[in-house]
Amino acid sequence: MPPAPAIAVADLVVDRGKKPVLKSVSTEIAPGTVTGLLGPSGSGKTTFIRAVVGTQKVKGGTVTVLGEPAGAKPLRGRVAYVTQDASIYRDLSVKANVAYFAALYGRDRHEAMRAIERVGMGDHADKLAGNLSGGQKTRTSLACALVIEPEVLVLDEPTVGLDPVIREELWDQFRALAAGGATLLVSSHVMDEADRCDRLLLLREGQFIADDTPAALRESTGTANLEAAFLHLIRELEGAR
Amino acid sequence: MSLRITFITAGRILRQLLNDHRTVGLILAVPALIIALISAIMDDAPQVFDKTGLILLAAFPFMLMFMITSITLLRERTGGTLERLMTTPTGKLDLVVGYALAFGTAAAAQTAVAAGVAFLWLGLDTAGPTWAVFLICIVTSLFGMALGLFVSAFATTEFQAIQFMPVFVVPQLFLCGLIWPADQMAGWLQGVSDALPLTYAVKALAEVQAHTEVTSDMWADLAVVLGAVVVATVLGAATLRRRTD
């Protein structure tokens, strides 16, 4: 029997205003894996992620995380969320930001410093977050999540605007976290990151058009890379209309 | 509610404030300077200054707390940190009480400087004890905080938050008895004045001014302000939503 899914989404419907954003999507995400949530901007990626962390009002369906309804109180120490725009305090130093989020989870300054080192911000620890570059802000925001060693880590476009070397390092870390048993859900619109994932969810206009491993996607579409696979799926769908 | 998280939150908010040196300077110096200015203007009428200066001692921290709370909370809402906090073990009350502790400390520091200058140097005089003045100022400042917290939910930009000052703060200042005695206003205005919490802060201060002993009327007036703090805090906390559209 396969292990219980870390994240289970069933018939999730979300409207924003009168506009449907997610039109009844379902999926199950296995523990200890990295799942990529891919799709163009406006496809509903952020809305899906917010539903998983429990900050999104939903119209229908269920989202279950680690066996609890998304956003339930017991999950608040086990699930970490890194928003698309770095959610950190600009008028605090990198160290103070990470130490604050660490302290909320009962973790000390040494652990905060370790998380800062892990995202390669050790040399900037005393800088005010407001004076950092975009990529440095993103990494600080990530450190605020890593410090709590979450069981489920949800990241909304964490690698936008990052140096390729740092991007590579972060993906290595995501892999290492998953190897350690954590479940990661990472959204991206960069297809070349898709190959680093165990599983891909392709979201378009509020619906999953694919939910499979990268290898299986390439095979079923008969394409060499995932960008082409995605295009193939879209054309197929539009042809079917 | 967790006391530990409340204190961590208060510490973070205070650190944010302390990192902004110019704001700290303005918070501490401006009220004392304005009260000194008023004292110079009213040089020939020390009795009038005793009244106006005393009201200003409470009015400044009230305005200060309204402003810094509405702006900082607006930043939490628009900057994504509020959403992030809502996925952490932080409760709504932890956050609100954390704000109250942090900015209450700032208001106490401001009141200490302004009151020190007013009482020791400008010759402000009350029959009653100074600690009662201090207490009224702190409670009034907490009302400013709670009002700012509530109002920040209705602003989407910092410009709007600033515009709420003339809507929520200025009428209270004008009607509380600062520029004109409330009992000499038109009847309907007295009615409005009686409905505004700041009026009771001014009444409480008048009690301290007039009586050497702390009176039960003062406690009653202060209780009204405290009640307003509780109501505004509950309304404000209700605007912090875990789930949003």
Tab-separated table of C-alpha atoms in Angstrom:
chain	number	residue	atom	x	y	z
A	1	MET	CA	0.000	0.000	0.000
A	2	PRO	CA	1.440	3.443	-0.889
A	3	PRO	CA	1.963	5.872	1.997
A	4	ALA	CA	-0.842	8.327	2.738
A	5	PRO	CA	-0.443	11.466	0.611
A	6	ALA	CA	1.163	14.492	2.294
A	7	ILE	CA	-1.170	16.766	0.368
A	8	ALA	CA	-4.527	15.647	-1.008
A	9	VAL	CA	-6.651	18.012	-3.058
A	10	ALA	CA	-10.110	16.922	-4.164
A	11	ASP	CA	-12.437	18.878	-6.459
A	12	LEU	CA	-11.012	22.225	-5.359
A	13	VAL	CA	-12.992	25.176	-6.706
A	14	VAL	CA	-11.900	28.773	-6.123
A	15	ASP	CA	-13.563	31.911	-7.444
A	16	ARG	CA	-12.050	35.360	-7.160
A	17	GLY	CA	-14.805	37.868	-7.511
A	18	LYS	CA	-17.070	36.246	-10.071
A	19	LYS	CA	-14.197	34.818	-12.066
A	20	PRO	CA	-13.426	31.112	-11.597
A	21	VAL	CA	-9.694	30.687	-10.869
A	22	LEU	CA	-9.538	26.985	-10.081
A	23	LYS	CA	-12.162	24.837	-11.793
A	24	SER	CA	-12.392	21.663	-9.738
A	25	VAL	CA	-8.793	20.440	-9.511
A	26	SER	CA	-7.716	17.230	-7.769
A	27	THR	CA	-4.336	15.683	-7.046
A	28	GLU	CA	-2.390	13.748	-4.439
A	29	ILE	CA	1.187	14.508	-3.501
A	30	ALA	CA	3.320	11.770	-1.956
A	31	PRO	CA	5.483	12.532	1.098
A	32	GLY	CA	9.217	13.000	0.602
A	33	THR	CA	8.852	14.274	-2.955
A	34	VAL	CA	9.374	17.511	-4.867
A	35	THR	CA	6.353	18.445	-6.945
A	36	GLY	CA	6.584	21.196	-9.511
A	37	LEU	CA	3.522	23.338	-10.133
A	38	LEU	CA	3.990	24.780	-13.587
A	39	GLY	CA	1.942	27.086	-15.694
A	40	PRO	CA	1.873	30.548	-17.205
A	41	SER	CA	1.201	33.511	-14.943
A	42	GLY	CA	-2.493	33.924	-14.308
A	43	SER	CA	-3.103	30.194	-14.539
A	44	GLY	CA	-3.972	29.923	-10.830
A	45	LYS	CA	-0.647	28.721	-9.382
A	46	THR	CA	-0.574	31.159	-6.474
A	47	THR	CA	-4.255	30.516	-5.723
A	48	PHE	CA	-3.605	26.763	-5.598
A	49	ILE	CA	-0.628	27.287	-3.292
A	50	ARG	CA	-2.601	29.585	-1.001
A	51	ALA	CA	-5.338	26.965	-0.785
A	52	VAL	CA	-2.728	24.404	0.305
A	53	VAL	CA	-1.378	26.638	3.082
A	54	GLY	CA	-4.920	27.612	4.057
A	55	THR	CA	-4.917	31.345	3.380
A	56	GLN	CA	-7.243	31.170	0.379
A	57	LYS	CA	-11.019	31.260	0.680
A	58	VAL	CA	-12.290	28.279	-1.264
A	59	LYS	CA	-15.706	27.734	-2.834
A	60	GLY	CA	-15.733	23.979	-2.949
A	61	GLY	CA	-13.744	20.778	-2.548
A	62	THR	CA	-11.259	19.768	0.131
A	63	VAL	CA	-7.568	20.301	0.739
A	64	THR	CA	-5.956	17.937	3.241
A	65	VAL	CA	-2.379	18.404	4.423
A	66	LEU	CA	-0.700	15.778	6.627
A	67	GLY	CA	-4.143	14.408	7.385
A	68	GLU	CA	-5.577	17.743	8.590
A	69	PRO	CA	-7.705	20.298	6.739
A	70	ALA	CA	-5.389	22.910	5.135
A	71	GLY	CA	-4.640	25.783	7.499
A	72	ALA	CA	-5.695	23.837	10.628
A	73	LYS	CA	-3.993	24.910	13.835
A	74	PRO	CA	-1.831	21.775	14.299
A	75	LEU	CA	-0.339	22.391	10.839
A	76	ARG	CA	1.026	25.822	11.667
A	77	GLY	CA	4.260	24.434	13.079
A	78	ARG	CA	4.657	21.816	10.356
A	79	VAL	CA	3.939	23.645	7.109
A	80	ALA	CA	6.021	26.573	5.866
A	81	TYR	CA	5.051	28.956	3.104
A	82	VAL	CA	7.356	31.144	1.048
A	83	THR	CA	5.326	33.752	-0.820
A	84	GLN	CA	6.156	35.008	-4.272
A	85	ASP	CA	7.178	38.472	-3.137
A	86	ALA	CA	9.600	38.135	-0.248
A	87	SER	CA	7.457	38.431	2.897
A	88	ILE	CA	10.049	39.867	5.221
A	89	TYR	CA	10.375	43.047	7.252
A	90	ARG	CA	12.334	45.626	5.292
A	91	ASP	CA	13.228	47.609	8.386
A	92	LEU	CA	14.856	44.614	10.089
A	93	SER	CA	18.224	43.037	9.355
A	94	VAL	CA	18.435	39.640	7.679
A	95	LYS	CA	19.419	38.148	11.019
A	96	ALA	CA	16.531	39.815	12.893
A	97	ASN	CA	14.034	38.648	10.278
A	98	VAL	CA	15.085	35.009	10.403
A	99	ALA	CA	15.517	35.067	14.188
A	100	TYR	CA	11.960	36.393	14.537
A	101	PHE	CA	10.369	33.625	12.503
A	102	ALA	CA	12.660	31.105	14.220
A	103	ALA	CA	11.543	32.356	17.636
A	104	LEU	CA	7.856	31.953	16.724
A	105	TYR	CA	8.615	28.238	16.448
A	106	GLY	CA	10.742	28.147	19.594
A	107	ARG	CA	14.038	27.998	17.730
A	108	ASP	CA	17.116	29.955	18.740
A	109	ARG	CA	19.537	32.377	17.067
A	110	HIS	CA	22.080	29.673	16.213
A	111	GLU	CA	19.472	27.840	14.200
A	112	ALA	CA	18.558	31.135	12.532
A	113	MET	CA	22.212	31.727	11.589
A	114	ARG	CA	22.442	28.205	10.181
A	115	ALA	CA	19.404	28.815	7.962
A	116	ILE	CA	20.984	32.082	6.784
A	117	GLU	CA	24.197	30.254	5.894
A	118	ARG	CA	22.213	27.615	4.038
A	119	VAL	CA	20.775	30.161	1.619
A	120	GLY	CA	24.189	31.770	1.162
A	121	MET	CA	23.328	34.979	3.003
A	122	GLY	CA	25.911	34.631	5.786
A	123	ASP	CA	27.895	37.617	4.556
A	124	HIS	CA	24.818	39.838	4.533
A	125	ALA	CA	23.302	38.803	7.865
A	126	ASP	CA	23.584	42.277	9.396
A	127	LYS	CA	22.224	44.168	6.397
A	128	LEU	CA	18.745	45.694	6.498
A	129	ALA	CA	16.410	43.596	4.361
A	130	GLY	CA	15.160	46.741	2.619
A	131	ASN	CA	18.646	47.341	1.181
A	132	LEU	CA	18.992	43.892	-0.366
A	133	SER	CA	18.645	42.971	-4.034
A	134	GLY	CA	15.547	41.077	-5.149
A	135	GLY	CA	17.303	37.714	-5.137
A	136	GLN	CA	18.769	38.326	-1.692
A	137	LYS	CA	15.321	39.210	-0.354
A	138	THR	CA	13.945	35.975	-1.785
A	139	ARG	CA	16.720	33.986	-0.110
A	140	THR	CA	16.103	35.718	3.218
A	141	SER	CA	12.416	34.889	2.916
A	142	LEU	CA	13.383	31.281	2.196
A	143	ALA	CA	15.659	31.164	5.255
A	144	CYS	CA	12.676	32.264	7.380
A	145	ALA	CA	10.904	29.086	6.208
A	146	LEU	CA	13.881	26.701	6.284
A	147	VAL	CA	14.666	27.578	9.892
A	148	ILE	CA	11.605	25.715	11.126
A	149	GLU	CA	12.562	22.516	9.272
A	150	PRO	CA	9.013	22.049	7.997
A	151	GLU	CA	7.476	18.728	7.029
A	152	VAL	CA	5.732	20.434	4.144
A	153	LEU	CA	7.404	23.345	2.381
A	154	VAL	CA	5.356	25.319	-0.105
A	155	LEU	CA	7.254	27.750	-2.318
A	156	ASP	CA	5.733	30.195	-4.773
A	157	GLU	CA	8.212	30.958	-7.567
A	158	PRO	CA	11.236	30.880	-5.250
A	159	THR	CA	13.900	31.124	-7.933
A	160	VAL	CA	12.682	34.138	-9.934
A	161	GLY	CA	15.535	36.500	-10.696
A	162	LEU	CA	18.170	34.403	-8.987
A	163	ASP	CA	21.733	33.881	-10.112
A	164	PRO	CA	21.954	30.486	-11.929
A	165	VAL	CA	24.570	29.245	-9.454
A	166	ILE	CA	22.355	30.063	-6.482
A	167	ARG	CA	19.351	28.597	-8.266
A	168	GLU	CA	21.297	25.372	-8.703
A	169	GLU	CA	22.280	25.388	-5.018
A	170	LEU	CA	18.689	25.976	-3.919
A	171	TRP	CA	17.422	23.109	-6.029
A	172	ASP	CA	20.099	20.884	-4.493
A	173	GLN	CA	18.751	21.914	-1.114
A	174	PHE	CA	15.162	21.228	-2.114
A	175	ARG	CA	16.279	17.745	-3.194
A	176	ALA	CA	18.132	17.240	0.077
A	177	LEU	CA	15.058	18.303	2.090
A	178	ALA	CA	12.912	15.826	0.176
A	179	ALA	CA	15.504	13.106	0.714
A	180	GLY	CA	15.189	13.879	4.421
A	181	GLY	CA	11.443	13.167	4.235
A	182	ALA	CA	9.999	16.656	3.647
A	183	THR	CA	7.348	17.232	1.007
A	184	LEU	CA	7.901	20.184	-1.300
A	185	LEU	CA	5.489	21.942	-3.607
A	186	VAL	CA	7.322	24.440	-5.799
A	187	SER	CA	5.667	26.667	-8.376
A	188	SER	CA	7.610	27.931	-11.326
A	189	HIS	CA	7.119	29.173	-14.818
A	190	VAL	CA	10.653	28.167	-15.796
A	191	MET	CA	10.465	24.856	-17.612
A	192	ASP	CA	14.108	23.961	-17.149
A	193	GLU	CA	13.442	23.572	-13.432
A	194	ALA	CA	10.781	20.981	-14.114
A	195	ASP	CA	13.314	18.217	-14.616
A	196	ARG	CA	14.443	18.594	-10.995
A	197	CYS	CA	10.986	17.544	-9.786
A	198	ASP	CA	9.683	14.068	-9.045
A	199	ARG	CA	6.282	14.991	-10.340
A	200	LEU	CA	4.752	17.803	-12.344
A	201	LEU	CA	1.409	19.478	-12.201
A	202	LEU	CA	0.732	21.543	-15.290
A	203	LEU	CA	-1.871	24.183	-14.607
A	204	ARG	CA	-3.576	26.127	-17.348
A	205	GLU	CA	-6.654	28.326	-17.072
A	206	GLY	CA	-7.546	26.854	-13.709
A	207	GLN	CA	-7.267	23.188	-14.635
A	208	PHE	CA	-4.557	20.567	-14.483
A	209	ILE	CA	-3.697	19.516	-18.006
A	210	ALA	CA	-1.064	17.071	-16.768
A	211	ASP	CA	-0.176	15.347	-13.488
A	212	ASP	CA	2.732	12.969	-14.046
A	213	THR	CA	6.483	12.414	-13.741
A	214	PRO	CA	8.720	14.392	-16.121
A	215	ALA	CA	9.849	11.207	-17.901
A	216	ALA	CA	6.297	9.946	-18.379
A	217	LEU	CA	5.220	13.343	-19.718
A	218	ARG	CA	7.972	13.355	-22.309
A	219	GLU	CA	7.132	9.829	-23.309
A	220	SER	CA	3.383	10.245	-23.580
A	221	THR	CA	3.739	13.388	-25.682
A	222	GLY	CA	6.639	12.048	-27.714
A	223	THR	CA	8.691	15.169	-27.093
A	224	ALA	CA	12.313	15.684	-26.075
A	225	ASN	CA	11.870	18.443	-23.527
A	226	LEU	CA	9.161	19.555	-21.149
A	227	GLU	CA	8.574	22.890	-22.834
A	228	ALA	CA	7.622	20.995	-25.987
A	229	ALA	CA	5.562	18.538	-23.955
A	230	PHE	CA	3.579	21.378	-22.418
A	231	LEU	CA	2.946	22.918	-25.841
A	232	HIS	CA	1.920	19.562	-27.213
A	233	LEU	CA	-0.655	19.119	-24.449
A	234	ILE	CA	-2.096	22.588	-24.991
A	235	ARG	CA	-2.421	22.070	-28.751
A	236	GLU	CA	-4.029	18.695	-28.154
A	237	LEU	CA	-6.570	20.272	-25.806
A	238	GLU	CA	-7.342	23.113	-28.173
A	239	GLY	CA	-7.672	20.660	-31.074
A	240	ALA	CA	-10.188	18.696	-29.053
A	241	ARG	CA	-12.438	21.706	-28.569
B	1	MET	CA	-3.132	33.271	22.914
B	2	SER	CA	0.506	32.646	23.744
B	3	LEU	CA	2.367	35.011	26.044
B	4	ARG	CA	5.691	33.891	24.595
B	5	ILE	CA	4.676	34.696	21.005
B	6	THR	CA	3.114	37.986	22.122
B	7	PHE	CA	6.429	39.114	23.621
B	8	ILE	CA	8.412	37.919	20.604
B	9	THR	CA	6.042	39.896	18.385
B	10	ALA	CA	6.292	43.026	20.551
B	11	GLY	CA	10.103	42.739	20.454
B	12	ARG	CA	10.108	42.498	16.682
B	13	ILE	CA	7.838	45.539	16.290
B	14	LEU	CA	9.945	47.600	18.710
B	15	ARG	CA	13.133	46.618	16.881
B	16	GLN	CA	11.560	47.747	13.600
B	17	LEU	CA	10.739	51.086	15.186
B	18	LEU	CA	14.203	51.497	16.752
B	19	ASN	CA	15.895	50.811	13.407
B	20	ASP	CA	14.231	53.972	12.116
B	21	HIS	CA	16.269	56.562	14.025
B	22	ARG	CA	14.580	59.598	12.554
B	23	THR	CA	11.135	58.367	13.545
B	24	VAL	CA	12.357	57.690	17.068
B	25	GLY	CA	13.728	61.248	17.224
B	26	LEU	CA	10.468	62.717	15.967
B	27	ILE	CA	8.384	60.639	18.355
B	28	LEU	CA	10.381	61.776	21.366
B	29	ALA	CA	11.021	65.426	20.505
B	30	VAL	CA	8.049	66.776	18.563
B	31	PRO	CA	5.307	66.696	21.243
B	32	ALA	CA	7.602	68.351	23.783
B	33	LEU	CA	8.508	71.073	21.262
B	34	ILE	CA	4.865	71.731	20.301
B	35	ILE	CA	3.820	71.926	23.941
B	36	ALA	CA	6.696	74.371	24.518
B	37	LEU	CA	5.410	76.408	21.560
B	38	ILE	CA	1.861	76.444	22.971
B	39	SER	CA	3.262	77.467	26.331
B	40	ALA	CA	5.100	80.396	24.717
B	41	ILE	CA	1.939	81.434	22.827
B	42	MET	CA	-0.104	81.329	26.052
B	43	ASP	CA	2.621	82.982	28.095
B	44	ASP	CA	0.191	85.532	29.568
B	45	ALA	CA	-2.448	82.984	30.519
B	46	PRO	CA	-0.895	80.126	32.510
B	47	GLN	CA	-4.373	78.843	33.540
B	48	VAL	CA	-5.293	78.351	29.879
B	49	PHE	CA	-1.990	76.563	29.294
B	50	ASP	CA	-2.624	74.299	32.285
B	51	LYS	CA	-5.726	73.113	30.482
B	52	THR	CA	-4.554	73.026	26.861
B	53	GLY	CA	-1.073	71.689	27.599
B	54	LEU	CA	-2.554	68.909	29.684
B	55	ILE	CA	-4.939	67.864	26.912
B	56	LEU	CA	-2.091	67.933	24.398
B	57	LEU	CA	-0.139	65.533	26.613
B	58	ALA	CA	-2.832	62.934	25.903
B	59	ALA	CA	-3.621	64.048	22.349
B	60	PHE	CA	-0.096	63.510	21.013
B	61	PRO	CA	0.370	59.861	21.948
B	62	PHE	CA	-3.196	59.281	20.720
B	63	MET	CA	-2.326	60.674	17.284
B	64	LEU	CA	1.066	58.994	17.238
B	65	MET	CA	-0.311	55.561	17.971
B	66	PHE	CA	-3.089	55.970	15.431
B	67	MET	CA	-0.607	56.893	12.732
B	68	ILE	CA	2.153	54.389	13.341
B	69	THR	CA	-0.275	51.533	13.944
B	70	SER	CA	-2.330	52.164	10.826
B	71	ILE	CA	0.794	52.510	8.644
B	72	THR	CA	2.741	49.539	10.077
B	73	LEU	CA	-0.281	47.298	9.983
B	74	LEU	CA	-1.080	48.368	6.448
B	75	ARG	CA	2.485	47.378	5.552
B	76	GLU	CA	1.965	43.978	7.162
B	77	ARG	CA	-1.210	43.532	5.142
B	78	THR	CA	0.159	44.679	1.787
B	79	GLY	CA	3.722	43.342	2.200
B	80	GLY	CA	2.600	39.752	2.631
B	81	THR	CA	4.030	39.387	6.135
B	82	LEU	CA	0.543	39.258	7.666
B	83	GLU	CA	-0.394	36.390	5.376
B	84	ARG	CA	2.831	34.641	6.300
B	85	LEU	CA	2.236	35.193	10.033
B	86	MET	CA	-1.221	33.695	9.655
B	87	THR	CA	0.425	30.417	8.577
B	88	THR	CA	2.651	30.445	11.705
B	89	PRO	CA	1.580	29.663	15.292
B	90	THR	CA	0.937	33.414	15.804
B	91	GLY	CA	-2.637	34.054	16.941
B	92	LYS	CA	-4.559	37.211	16.052
B	93	LEU	CA	-4.531	38.310	19.675
B	94	ASP	CA	-0.784	37.625	19.954
B	95	LEU	CA	-0.281	40.059	17.108
B	96	VAL	CA	-2.681	42.724	18.373
B	97	VAL	CA	-1.428	42.602	21.957
B	98	GLY	CA	2.148	42.536	20.636
B	99	TYR	CA	1.393	45.788	18.822
B	100	ALA	CA	-0.185	47.249	21.950
B	101	LEU	CA	2.870	46.377	24.060
B	102	ALA	CA	5.391	47.693	21.535
B	103	PHE	CA	3.655	50.917	20.644
B	104	GLY	CA	2.416	51.371	24.204
B	105	THR	CA	6.081	51.436	25.209
B	106	ALA	CA	6.748	54.045	22.513
B	107	ALA	CA	3.789	56.102	23.737
B	108	ALA	CA	5.037	55.856	27.328
B	109	ALA	CA	8.475	57.124	26.295
B	110	GLN	CA	6.913	59.971	24.347
B	111	THR	CA	4.625	60.894	27.239
B	112	ALA	CA	7.534	60.759	29.693
B	113	VAL	CA	9.567	63.267	27.671
B	114	ALA	CA	6.612	65.563	26.932
B	115	ALA	CA	5.303	65.429	30.504
B	116	GLY	CA	8.804	65.964	31.909
B	117	VAL	CA	9.239	69.107	29.822
B	118	ALA	CA	5.704	70.352	30.550
B	119	PHE	CA	5.722	69.801	34.307
B	120	LEU	CA	9.335	70.568	35.191
B	121	TRP	CA	10.262	73.255	32.702
B	122	LEU	CA	7.088	74.873	31.380
B	123	GLY	CA	5.376	74.997	34.776
B	124	LEU	CA	2.310	72.953	33.843
B	125	ASP	CA	0.315	72.513	37.004
B	126	THR	CA	-2.304	70.012	38.164
B	127	ALA	CA	-3.842	69.624	41.620
B	128	GLY	CA	-3.880	65.830	41.284
B	129	PRO	CA	-0.980	63.383	40.995
B	130	THR	CA	1.237	63.148	37.911
B	131	TRP	CA	0.926	59.369	37.733
B	132	ALA	CA	-2.792	59.758	37.042
B	133	VAL	CA	-1.988	62.040	34.092
B	134	PHE	CA	0.485	59.442	32.869
B	135	LEU	CA	-2.038	56.633	33.194
B	136	ILE	CA	-4.705	58.551	31.257
B	137	CYS	CA	-2.194	59.345	28.495
B	138	ILE	CA	-1.210	55.679	28.105
B	139	VAL	CA	-4.800	54.429	27.986
B	140	THR	CA	-5.674	57.151	25.468
B	141	SER	CA	-2.692	56.163	23.333
B	142	LEU	CA	-3.897	52.547	23.368
B	143	PHE	CA	-7.219	53.794	22.035
B	144	GLY	CA	-5.309	55.465	19.190
B	145	MET	CA	-3.567	52.164	18.512
B	146	ALA	CA	-6.776	50.152	18.467
B	147	LEU	CA	-8.454	52.700	16.188
B	148	GLY	CA	-5.458	52.645	13.815
B	149	LEU	CA	-5.559	48.858	13.770
B	150	PHE	CA	-9.223	48.878	12.819
B	151	VAL	CA	-8.870	51.623	10.225
B	152	SER	CA	-5.884	49.978	8.505
B	153	ALA	CA	-8.282	47.329	7.198
B	154	PHE	CA	-10.029	49.932	5.069
B	155	ALA	CA	-6.936	51.459	3.512
B	156	THR	CA	-5.161	49.882	0.582
B	157	THR	CA	-2.381	52.470	0.297
B	158	GLU	CA	-0.378	54.547	2.768
B	159	PHE	CA	-1.921	57.695	1.249
B	160	GLN	CA	-5.358	56.468	2.232
B	161	ALA	CA	-4.184	55.545	5.713
B	162	ILE	CA	-2.919	59.103	6.221
B	163	GLN	CA	-6.225	60.490	4.911
B	164	PHE	CA	-8.045	58.621	7.670
B	165	MET	CA	-6.406	60.998	10.175
B	166	PRO	CA	-8.769	63.907	9.370
B	167	VAL	CA	-11.691	61.459	9.361
B	168	PHE	CA	-11.134	59.572	12.605
B	169	VAL	CA	-8.767	61.713	14.660
B	170	VAL	CA	-9.267	65.410	13.911
B	171	PRO	CA	-13.011	65.560	14.734
B	172	GLN	CA	-12.301	63.915	18.076
B	173	LEU	CA	-9.575	66.475	18.796
B	174	PHE	CA	-11.857	69.396	17.929
B	175	LEU	CA	-14.845	68.072	19.853
B	176	CYS	CA	-13.043	66.768	22.933
B	177	GLY	CA	-12.637	70.208	24.463
B	178	LEU	CA	-9.159	71.013	23.174
B	179	ILE	CA	-10.102	74.117	21.161
B	180	TRP	CA	-13.474	74.930	22.742
B	181	PRO	CA	-15.130	73.735	25.962
B	182	ALA	CA	-17.587	70.958	25.170
B	183	ASP	CA	-20.315	72.420	27.433
B	184	GLN	CA	-20.315	75.632	25.398
B	185	MET	CA	-20.983	73.891	22.084
B	186	ALA	CA	-24.402	73.624	20.406
B	187	GLY	CA	-26.566	70.885	21.915
B	188	TRP	CA	-26.236	68.451	19.029
B	189	LEU	CA	-22.458	68.896	19.004
B	190	GLN	CA	-22.370	68.132	22.720
B	191	GLY	CA	-24.213	64.942	21.860
B	192	VAL	CA	-21.557	64.056	19.308
B	193	SER	CA	-18.824	65.002	21.736
B	194	ASP	CA	-20.328	62.721	24.379
B	195	ALA	CA	-20.191	59.845	21.922
B	196	LEU	CA	-16.476	60.247	21.212
B	197	PRO	CA	-14.050	58.366	23.492
B	198	LEU	CA	-11.375	61.073	23.446
B	199	THR	CA	-13.838	63.397	25.236
B	200	TYR	CA	-13.700	61.099	28.278
B	201	ALA	CA	-9.919	61.196	28.313
B	202	VAL	CA	-10.168	64.984	28.473
B	203	LYS	CA	-12.790	64.790	31.247
B	204	ALA	CA	-10.548	62.454	33.215
B	205	LEU	CA	-7.641	64.879	32.818
B	206	ALA	CA	-9.876	67.732	34.013
B	207	GLU	CA	-10.616	65.714	37.152
B	208	VAL	CA	-6.885	65.319	37.848
B	209	GLN	CA	-6.463	69.021	37.176
B	210	ALA	CA	-9.106	70.084	39.660
B	211	HIS	CA	-8.803	67.623	42.560
B	212	THR	CA	-5.827	66.738	44.729
B	213	GLU	CA	-7.217	63.248	45.311
B	214	VAL	CA	-7.972	60.814	42.489
B	215	THR	CA	-11.767	60.941	42.090
B	216	SER	CA	-14.233	58.206	41.217
B	217	ASP	CA	-15.363	60.395	38.299
B	218	MET	CA	-11.861	60.131	36.901
B	219	TRP	CA	-11.943	56.334	37.146
B	220	ALA	CA	-15.368	56.290	35.491
B	221	ASP	CA	-14.160	58.458	32.591
B	222	LEU	CA	-11.035	56.355	32.229
B	223	ALA	CA	-13.167	53.211	32.206
B	224	VAL	CA	-15.091	54.593	29.208
B	225	VAL	CA	-11.812	55.090	27.315
B	226	LEU	CA	-10.677	51.616	28.309
B	227	GLY	CA	-13.997	50.206	27.098
B	228	ALA	CA	-13.439	51.947	23.755
B	229	VAL	CA	-9.965	50.348	23.601
B	230	VAL	CA	-11.483	46.902	24.067
B	231	VAL	CA	-14.243	47.457	21.481
B	232	ALA	CA	-11.854	48.893	18.866
B	233	THR	CA	-9.329	46.098	19.503
B	234	VAL	CA	-11.942	43.394	19.041
B	235	LEU	CA	-13.205	45.088	15.853
B	236	GLY	CA	-9.602	45.482	14.665
B	237	ALA	CA	-8.682	41.870	15.415
B	238	ALA	CA	-11.782	40.802	13.487
B	239	THR	CA	-10.345	42.501	10.395
B	240	LEU	CA	-7.285	40.214	10.525
B	241	ARG	CA	-8.364	37.334	8.367
B	242	ARG	CA	-6.608	34.020	8.090
B	243	ARG	CA	-8.304	33.318	4.791
B	244	THR	CA	-8.744	35.982	2.166
B	245	ASP	CA	-9.945	36.100	-1.427
